[in-house]
Short mmCIF file of C-alpha atoms in Angstrom, two decimals:
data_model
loop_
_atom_site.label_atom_id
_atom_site.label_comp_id
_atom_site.label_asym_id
_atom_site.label_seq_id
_atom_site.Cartn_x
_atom_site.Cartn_y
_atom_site.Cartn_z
CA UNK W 8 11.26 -122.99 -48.77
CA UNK W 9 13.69 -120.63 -46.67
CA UNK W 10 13.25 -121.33 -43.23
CA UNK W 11 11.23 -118.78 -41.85
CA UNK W 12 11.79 -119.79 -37.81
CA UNK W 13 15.38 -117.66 -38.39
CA UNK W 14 13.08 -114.56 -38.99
CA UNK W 15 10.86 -115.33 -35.72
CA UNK W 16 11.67 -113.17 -32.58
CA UNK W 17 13.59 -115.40 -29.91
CA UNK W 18 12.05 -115.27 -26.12
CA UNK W 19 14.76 -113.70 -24.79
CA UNK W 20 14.00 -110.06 -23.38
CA UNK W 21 14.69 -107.14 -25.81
CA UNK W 22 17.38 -104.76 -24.21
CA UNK W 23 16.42 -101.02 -23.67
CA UNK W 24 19.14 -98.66 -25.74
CA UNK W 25 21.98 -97.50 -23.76
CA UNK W 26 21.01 -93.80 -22.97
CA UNK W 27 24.21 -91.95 -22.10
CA UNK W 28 23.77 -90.11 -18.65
CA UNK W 29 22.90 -86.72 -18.56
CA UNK W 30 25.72 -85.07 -17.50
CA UNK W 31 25.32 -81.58 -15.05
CA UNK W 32 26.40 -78.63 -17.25
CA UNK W 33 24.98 -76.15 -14.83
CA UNK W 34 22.01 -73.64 -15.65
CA UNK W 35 21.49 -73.39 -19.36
CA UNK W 36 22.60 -69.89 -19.92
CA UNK W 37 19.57 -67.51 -20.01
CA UNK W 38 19.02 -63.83 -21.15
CA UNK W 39 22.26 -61.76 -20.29
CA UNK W 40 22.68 -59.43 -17.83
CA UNK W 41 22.15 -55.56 -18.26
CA UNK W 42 25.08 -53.54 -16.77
CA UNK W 43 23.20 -52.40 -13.56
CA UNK W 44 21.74 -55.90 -12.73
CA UNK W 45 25.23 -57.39 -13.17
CA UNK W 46 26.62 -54.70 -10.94
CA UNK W 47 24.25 -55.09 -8.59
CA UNK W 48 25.01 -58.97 -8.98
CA UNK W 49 28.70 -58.04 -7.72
CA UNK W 50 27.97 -55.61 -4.93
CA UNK W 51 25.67 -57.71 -3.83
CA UNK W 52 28.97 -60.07 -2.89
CA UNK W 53 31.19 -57.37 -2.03
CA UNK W 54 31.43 -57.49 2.25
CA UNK W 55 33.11 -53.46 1.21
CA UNK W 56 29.95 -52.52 0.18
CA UNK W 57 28.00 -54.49 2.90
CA UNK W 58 30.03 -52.92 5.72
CA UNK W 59 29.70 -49.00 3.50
CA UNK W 60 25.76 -49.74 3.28
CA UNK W 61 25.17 -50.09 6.41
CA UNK W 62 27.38 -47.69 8.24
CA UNK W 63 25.66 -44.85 5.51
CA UNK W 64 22.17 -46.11 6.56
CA UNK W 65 22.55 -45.84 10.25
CA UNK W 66 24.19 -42.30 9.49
CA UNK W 67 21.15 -41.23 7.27
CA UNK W 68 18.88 -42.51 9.99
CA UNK W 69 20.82 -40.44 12.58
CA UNK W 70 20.66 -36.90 10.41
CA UNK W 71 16.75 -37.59 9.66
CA UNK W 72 15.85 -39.17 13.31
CA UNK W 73 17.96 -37.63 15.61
CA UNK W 74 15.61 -38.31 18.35
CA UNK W 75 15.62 -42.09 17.98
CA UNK W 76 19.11 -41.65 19.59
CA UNK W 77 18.98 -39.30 22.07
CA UNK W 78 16.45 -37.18 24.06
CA UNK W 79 19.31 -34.73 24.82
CA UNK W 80 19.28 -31.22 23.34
CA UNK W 81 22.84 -30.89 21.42
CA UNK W 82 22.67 -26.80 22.87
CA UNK W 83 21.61 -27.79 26.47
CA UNK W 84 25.04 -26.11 28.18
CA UNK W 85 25.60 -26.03 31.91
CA UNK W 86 28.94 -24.90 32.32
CA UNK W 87 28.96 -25.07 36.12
CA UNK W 88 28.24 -29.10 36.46
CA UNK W 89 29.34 -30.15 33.01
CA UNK W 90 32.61 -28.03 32.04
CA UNK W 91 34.80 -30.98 30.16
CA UNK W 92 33.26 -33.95 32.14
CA UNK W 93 35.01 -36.98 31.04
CA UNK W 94 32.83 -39.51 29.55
CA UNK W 95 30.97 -42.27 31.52
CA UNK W 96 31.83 -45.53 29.72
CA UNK W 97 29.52 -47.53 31.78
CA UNK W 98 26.49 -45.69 30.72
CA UNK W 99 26.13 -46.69 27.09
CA UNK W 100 23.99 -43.27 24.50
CA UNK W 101 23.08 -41.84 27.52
CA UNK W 102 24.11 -37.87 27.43
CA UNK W 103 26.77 -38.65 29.92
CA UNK W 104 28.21 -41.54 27.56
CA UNK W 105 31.11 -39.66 25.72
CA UNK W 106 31.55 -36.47 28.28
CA UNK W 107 30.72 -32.85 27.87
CA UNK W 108 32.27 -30.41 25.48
CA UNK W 109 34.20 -27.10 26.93
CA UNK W 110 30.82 -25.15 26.95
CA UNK W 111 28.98 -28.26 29.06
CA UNK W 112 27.36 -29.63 26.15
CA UNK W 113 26.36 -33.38 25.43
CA UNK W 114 29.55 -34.30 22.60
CA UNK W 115 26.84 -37.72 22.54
CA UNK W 116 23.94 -35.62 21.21
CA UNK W 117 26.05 -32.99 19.23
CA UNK W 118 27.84 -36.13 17.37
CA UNK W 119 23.71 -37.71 16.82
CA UNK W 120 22.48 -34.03 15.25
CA UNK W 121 25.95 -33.29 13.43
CA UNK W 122 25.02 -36.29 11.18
CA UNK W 123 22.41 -33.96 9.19
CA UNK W 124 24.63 -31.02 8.41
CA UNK W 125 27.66 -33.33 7.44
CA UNK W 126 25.32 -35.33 5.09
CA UNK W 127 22.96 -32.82 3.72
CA UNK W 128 26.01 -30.65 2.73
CA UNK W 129 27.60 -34.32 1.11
CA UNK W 130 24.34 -35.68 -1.06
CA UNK W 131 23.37 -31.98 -1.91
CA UNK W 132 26.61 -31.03 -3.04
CA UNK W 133 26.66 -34.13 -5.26
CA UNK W 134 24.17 -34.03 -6.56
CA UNK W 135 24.10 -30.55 -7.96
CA UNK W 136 27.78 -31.23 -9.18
CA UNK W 137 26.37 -33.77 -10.90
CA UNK W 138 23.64 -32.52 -12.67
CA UNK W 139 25.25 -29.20 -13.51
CA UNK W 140 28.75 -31.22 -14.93
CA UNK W 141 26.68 -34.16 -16.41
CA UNK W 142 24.65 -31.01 -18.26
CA UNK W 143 27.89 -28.96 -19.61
CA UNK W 144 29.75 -32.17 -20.62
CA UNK W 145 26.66 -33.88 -22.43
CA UNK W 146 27.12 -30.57 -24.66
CA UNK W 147 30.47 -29.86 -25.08
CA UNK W 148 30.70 -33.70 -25.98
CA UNK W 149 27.81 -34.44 -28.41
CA UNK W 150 28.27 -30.67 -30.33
CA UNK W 151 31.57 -30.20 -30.70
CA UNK W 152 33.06 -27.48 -32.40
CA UNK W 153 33.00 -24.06 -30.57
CA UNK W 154 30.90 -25.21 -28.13
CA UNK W 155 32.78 -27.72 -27.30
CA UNK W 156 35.57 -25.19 -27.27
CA UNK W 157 34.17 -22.38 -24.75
CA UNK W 158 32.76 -24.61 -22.43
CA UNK W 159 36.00 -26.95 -22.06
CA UNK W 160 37.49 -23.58 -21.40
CA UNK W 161 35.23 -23.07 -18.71
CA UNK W 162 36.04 -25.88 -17.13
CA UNK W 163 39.53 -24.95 -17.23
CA UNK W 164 39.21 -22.35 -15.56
CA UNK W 165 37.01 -23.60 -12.86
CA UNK W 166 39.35 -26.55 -12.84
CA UNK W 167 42.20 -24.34 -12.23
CA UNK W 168 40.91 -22.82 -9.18
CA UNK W 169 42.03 -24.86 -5.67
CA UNK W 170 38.91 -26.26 -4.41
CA UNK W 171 39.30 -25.66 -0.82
CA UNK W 172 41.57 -21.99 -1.14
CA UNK W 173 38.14 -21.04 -3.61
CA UNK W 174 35.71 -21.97 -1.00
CA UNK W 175 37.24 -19.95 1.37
CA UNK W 176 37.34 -17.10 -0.60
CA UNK W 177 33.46 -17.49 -1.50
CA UNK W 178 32.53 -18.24 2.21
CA UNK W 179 34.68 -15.07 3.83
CA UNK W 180 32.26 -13.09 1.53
CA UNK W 181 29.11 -13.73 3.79
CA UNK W 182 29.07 -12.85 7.02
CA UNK W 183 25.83 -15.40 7.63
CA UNK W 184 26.97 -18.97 6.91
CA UNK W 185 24.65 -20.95 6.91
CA UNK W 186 23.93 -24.88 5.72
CA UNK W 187 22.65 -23.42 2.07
CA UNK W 188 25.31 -21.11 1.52
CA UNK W 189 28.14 -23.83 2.46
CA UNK W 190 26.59 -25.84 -0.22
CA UNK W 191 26.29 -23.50 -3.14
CA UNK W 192 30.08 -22.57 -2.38
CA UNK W 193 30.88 -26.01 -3.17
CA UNK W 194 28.97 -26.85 -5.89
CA UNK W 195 29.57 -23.42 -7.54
CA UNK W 196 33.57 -24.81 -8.06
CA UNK W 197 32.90 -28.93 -7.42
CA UNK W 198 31.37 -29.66 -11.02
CA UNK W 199 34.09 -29.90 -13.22
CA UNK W 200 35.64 -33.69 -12.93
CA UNK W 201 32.28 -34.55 -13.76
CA UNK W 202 31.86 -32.55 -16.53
CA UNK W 203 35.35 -33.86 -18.05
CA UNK W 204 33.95 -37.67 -17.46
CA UNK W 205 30.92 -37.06 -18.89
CA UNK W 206 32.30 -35.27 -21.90
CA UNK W 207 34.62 -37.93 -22.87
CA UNK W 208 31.98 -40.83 -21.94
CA UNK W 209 29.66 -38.85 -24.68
CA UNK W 210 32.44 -38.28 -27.06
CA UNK W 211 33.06 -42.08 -27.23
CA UNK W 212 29.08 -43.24 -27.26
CA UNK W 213 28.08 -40.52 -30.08
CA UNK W 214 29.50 -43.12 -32.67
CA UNK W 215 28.35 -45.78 -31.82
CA UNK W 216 25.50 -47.30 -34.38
CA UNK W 217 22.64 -47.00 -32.44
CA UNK W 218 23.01 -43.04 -31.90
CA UNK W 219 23.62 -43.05 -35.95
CA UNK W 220 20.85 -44.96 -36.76
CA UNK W 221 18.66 -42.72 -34.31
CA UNK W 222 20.35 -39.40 -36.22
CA UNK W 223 19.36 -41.02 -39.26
CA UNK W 224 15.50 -41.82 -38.62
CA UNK W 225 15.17 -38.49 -37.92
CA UNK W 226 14.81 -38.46 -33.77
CA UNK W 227 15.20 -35.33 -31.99
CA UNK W 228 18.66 -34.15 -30.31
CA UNK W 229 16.58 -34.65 -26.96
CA UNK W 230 15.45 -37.81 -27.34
CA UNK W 231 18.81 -38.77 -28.56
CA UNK W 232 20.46 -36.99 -25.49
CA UNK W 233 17.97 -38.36 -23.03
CA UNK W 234 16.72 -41.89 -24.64
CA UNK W 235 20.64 -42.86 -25.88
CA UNK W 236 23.21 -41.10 -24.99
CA UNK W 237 22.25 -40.32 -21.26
CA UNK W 238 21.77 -44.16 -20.09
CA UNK W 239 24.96 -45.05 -21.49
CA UNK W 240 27.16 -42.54 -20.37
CA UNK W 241 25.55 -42.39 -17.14
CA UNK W 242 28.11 -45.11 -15.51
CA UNK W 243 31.42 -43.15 -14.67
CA UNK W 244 29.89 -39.86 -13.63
CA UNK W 245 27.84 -42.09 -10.77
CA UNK W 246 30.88 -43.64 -10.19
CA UNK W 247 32.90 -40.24 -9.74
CA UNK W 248 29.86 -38.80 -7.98
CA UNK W 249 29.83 -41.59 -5.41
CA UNK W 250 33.88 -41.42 -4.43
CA UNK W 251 33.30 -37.13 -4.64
CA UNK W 252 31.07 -37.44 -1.51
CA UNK W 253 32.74 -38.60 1.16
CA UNK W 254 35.35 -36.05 -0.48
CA UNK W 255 32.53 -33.31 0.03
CA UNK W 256 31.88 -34.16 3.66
CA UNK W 257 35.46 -33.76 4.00
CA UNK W 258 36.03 -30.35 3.10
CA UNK W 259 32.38 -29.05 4.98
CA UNK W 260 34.35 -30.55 8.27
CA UNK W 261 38.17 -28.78 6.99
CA UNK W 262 36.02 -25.57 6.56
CA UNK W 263 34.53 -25.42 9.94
CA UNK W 264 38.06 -26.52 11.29
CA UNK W 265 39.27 -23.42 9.91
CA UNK W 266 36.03 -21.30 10.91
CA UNK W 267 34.96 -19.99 7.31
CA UNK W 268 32.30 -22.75 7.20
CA UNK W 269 29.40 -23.61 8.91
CA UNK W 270 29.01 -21.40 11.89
CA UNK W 271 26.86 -21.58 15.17
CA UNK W 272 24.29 -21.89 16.27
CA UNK W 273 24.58 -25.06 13.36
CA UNK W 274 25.71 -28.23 15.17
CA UNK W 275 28.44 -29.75 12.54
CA UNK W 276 31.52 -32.08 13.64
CA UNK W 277 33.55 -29.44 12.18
CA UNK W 278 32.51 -26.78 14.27
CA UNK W 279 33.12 -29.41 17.44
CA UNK W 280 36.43 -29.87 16.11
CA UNK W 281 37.70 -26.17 15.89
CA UNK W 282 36.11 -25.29 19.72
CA UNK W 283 38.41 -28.78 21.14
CA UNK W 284 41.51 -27.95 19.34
CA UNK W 285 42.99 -26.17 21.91
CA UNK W 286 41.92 -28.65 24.57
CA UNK W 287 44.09 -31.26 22.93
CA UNK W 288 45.95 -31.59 26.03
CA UNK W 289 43.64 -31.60 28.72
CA UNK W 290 40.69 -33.44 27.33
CA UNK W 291 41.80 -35.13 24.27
CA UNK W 292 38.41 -37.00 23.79
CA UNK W 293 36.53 -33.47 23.00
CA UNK W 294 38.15 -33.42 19.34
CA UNK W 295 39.31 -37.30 18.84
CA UNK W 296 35.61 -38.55 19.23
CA UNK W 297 34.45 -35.81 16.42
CA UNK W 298 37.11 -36.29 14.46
CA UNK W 299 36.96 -40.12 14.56
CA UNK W 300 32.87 -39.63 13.18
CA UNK W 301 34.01 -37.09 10.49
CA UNK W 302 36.72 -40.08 9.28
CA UNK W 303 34.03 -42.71 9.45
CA UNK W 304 31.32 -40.92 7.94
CA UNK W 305 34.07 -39.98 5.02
CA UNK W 306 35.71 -43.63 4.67
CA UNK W 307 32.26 -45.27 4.05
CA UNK W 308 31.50 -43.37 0.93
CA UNK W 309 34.94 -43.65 -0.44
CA UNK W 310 34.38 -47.54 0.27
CA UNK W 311 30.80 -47.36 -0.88
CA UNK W 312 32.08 -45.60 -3.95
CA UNK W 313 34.92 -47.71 -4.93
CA UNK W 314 33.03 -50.69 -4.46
CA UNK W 315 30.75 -49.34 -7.03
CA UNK W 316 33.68 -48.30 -9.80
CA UNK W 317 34.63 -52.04 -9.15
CA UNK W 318 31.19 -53.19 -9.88
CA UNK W 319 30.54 -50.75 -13.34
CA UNK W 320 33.54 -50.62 -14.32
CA UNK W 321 34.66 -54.47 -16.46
CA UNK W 322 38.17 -53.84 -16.60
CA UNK W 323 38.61 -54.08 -12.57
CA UNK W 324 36.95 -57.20 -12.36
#
């Protein structure tokens, strides 16, 4: 008989299998990210965009809630105590804090309530430029042919015209000038880059399959325009728009340098600007400390902006 005790289980203890360790791969990768959460994944990170969000939001709280800054009336004038009174360092947002203006006036409260003329003129501009060029270049881009043809034309002309020379000769045409009028005047010749990005943007995205296969179950030229094209092509005009801004601000402030923009009684850095020129000399802080706001207010949406064409756009990263 075989011998059966080689086939019996010995007492000694039965070893567990060797289990490799797990080894720490990171996060097993999950759904991707859409464009705009991944952008907002990067600006999130960006200290540019930090610094630009916060300097716009204390700017936007100063054009809607003046008050919350000062108590002093930016027309309040009293020429007799106040005639170019050099500020008071010592006596931090108080009207006193940055001196008086050549007409006795607060240059503290007038810098608080020039915020909202400054930024209304920026975000209004914008975003009328953007709808009206985001409009024409959707069409001249997913048409074609001779529509494509008299509206790039258009735009050629338009484009053609010097922004700020054309604004002047618009604005010398009223003899009120007021906030509204300032702003029409720009959009009426600001529209075109947009137009040209959004064209080519639309151009490029028309092909691609999902706008086919939409064309071929029959949708709508709307819904293809507004459910396909328009998300897609959306990226570079906001990124254009954003940089344009600041850009806007700009050239409200260079009007009312040169006098053909906003006029009194409108309180606007600008309009600050032109009345110090000519006190350069004697009281230097009347135009540096407006002109030091206007180049704030216009370097944190050209940082806001670019931080934002870095985020959209993947060939910067």
């Amino acid at each position: 008989m075989p011998d059966t005790t080689a086939l019996k289980s010995t007492d000694a203890p039965a070893t567990a299998v060797d289990v490799p360790p797990a080894t720490d791969s990171g996060p097993a990768p999950g759904k991707p990210r859409s464009l705009w959460s991944d952008a907002w994944h990067d600006l999130r990170r960006n200290p540019l965009f930090l610094i630009s969000m916060v300097l716009i939001l204390l700017l936007a709280v100063m054009a809607i809630f003046p008050g919350l800054f000062t108590s002093a009336s930016p027309r309040d004038a009293n020429l007799a105590e106040h005639y170019l009174q050099h500020p008071n360092w010592g006596h931090f947002f108080a009207p006193d804090w940055l001196g008086y203006d050549v007409q006795g006036r607060s240059i503290y409260a007038r810098l608080i309530y020039g915020a909202r003329a400054s930024i209304t003129v920026g975000v209004v501009v914008t975003l009328a430029v953007t709808v009206l060029g985001l409009i024409i270049g959707m069409l001249a881009g997913y048409f074609g042919g001779w529509i494509d043809t008299i509206l790039s034309r258009i735009t050629d002309v338009f484009f053609g015209v010097p922004f700020i020379v054309g604004a002047m000769v618009i604005l010398t045409s009223f003899e009120q000038r007021s906030v509204w009028v300032v702003i029409l005047s720009l959009a009426f010749l600001g529209w075109t880059q947009i137009a040209r990005v959004a064209r080519g943007s639309v151009i490029t995205i028309k092909q691609a399959d999902y706008v086919v296969a939409a064309k071929a179950l029959g949708a709508s030229t709307t819904r293809i325009l507004t459910r396909h094209i328009l998300p897609n092509a959306i990226a570079p005009v906001i990124v254009v728009a954003t940089i344009a801004l600041g850009g806007y601000i700009a050239a409200e402030a260079t009007l009312s340098f040169l006098g053909i923009g906003l006029a009194e009684p409108t309180v606007s850095w600008g309009i600050d600007v032109s009345a110090a020129k000519d006190q350069l000399r004697n009281a230097p802080f009347v135009l540096i400390i407006p002109s030091v706001m206007v180049s704030v207010t216009v370097l944190s949406f050209l940082m806001f902006g670019d931080a934002v064409r870095n985020a959209l756009d993947p060939k910067m990263r």
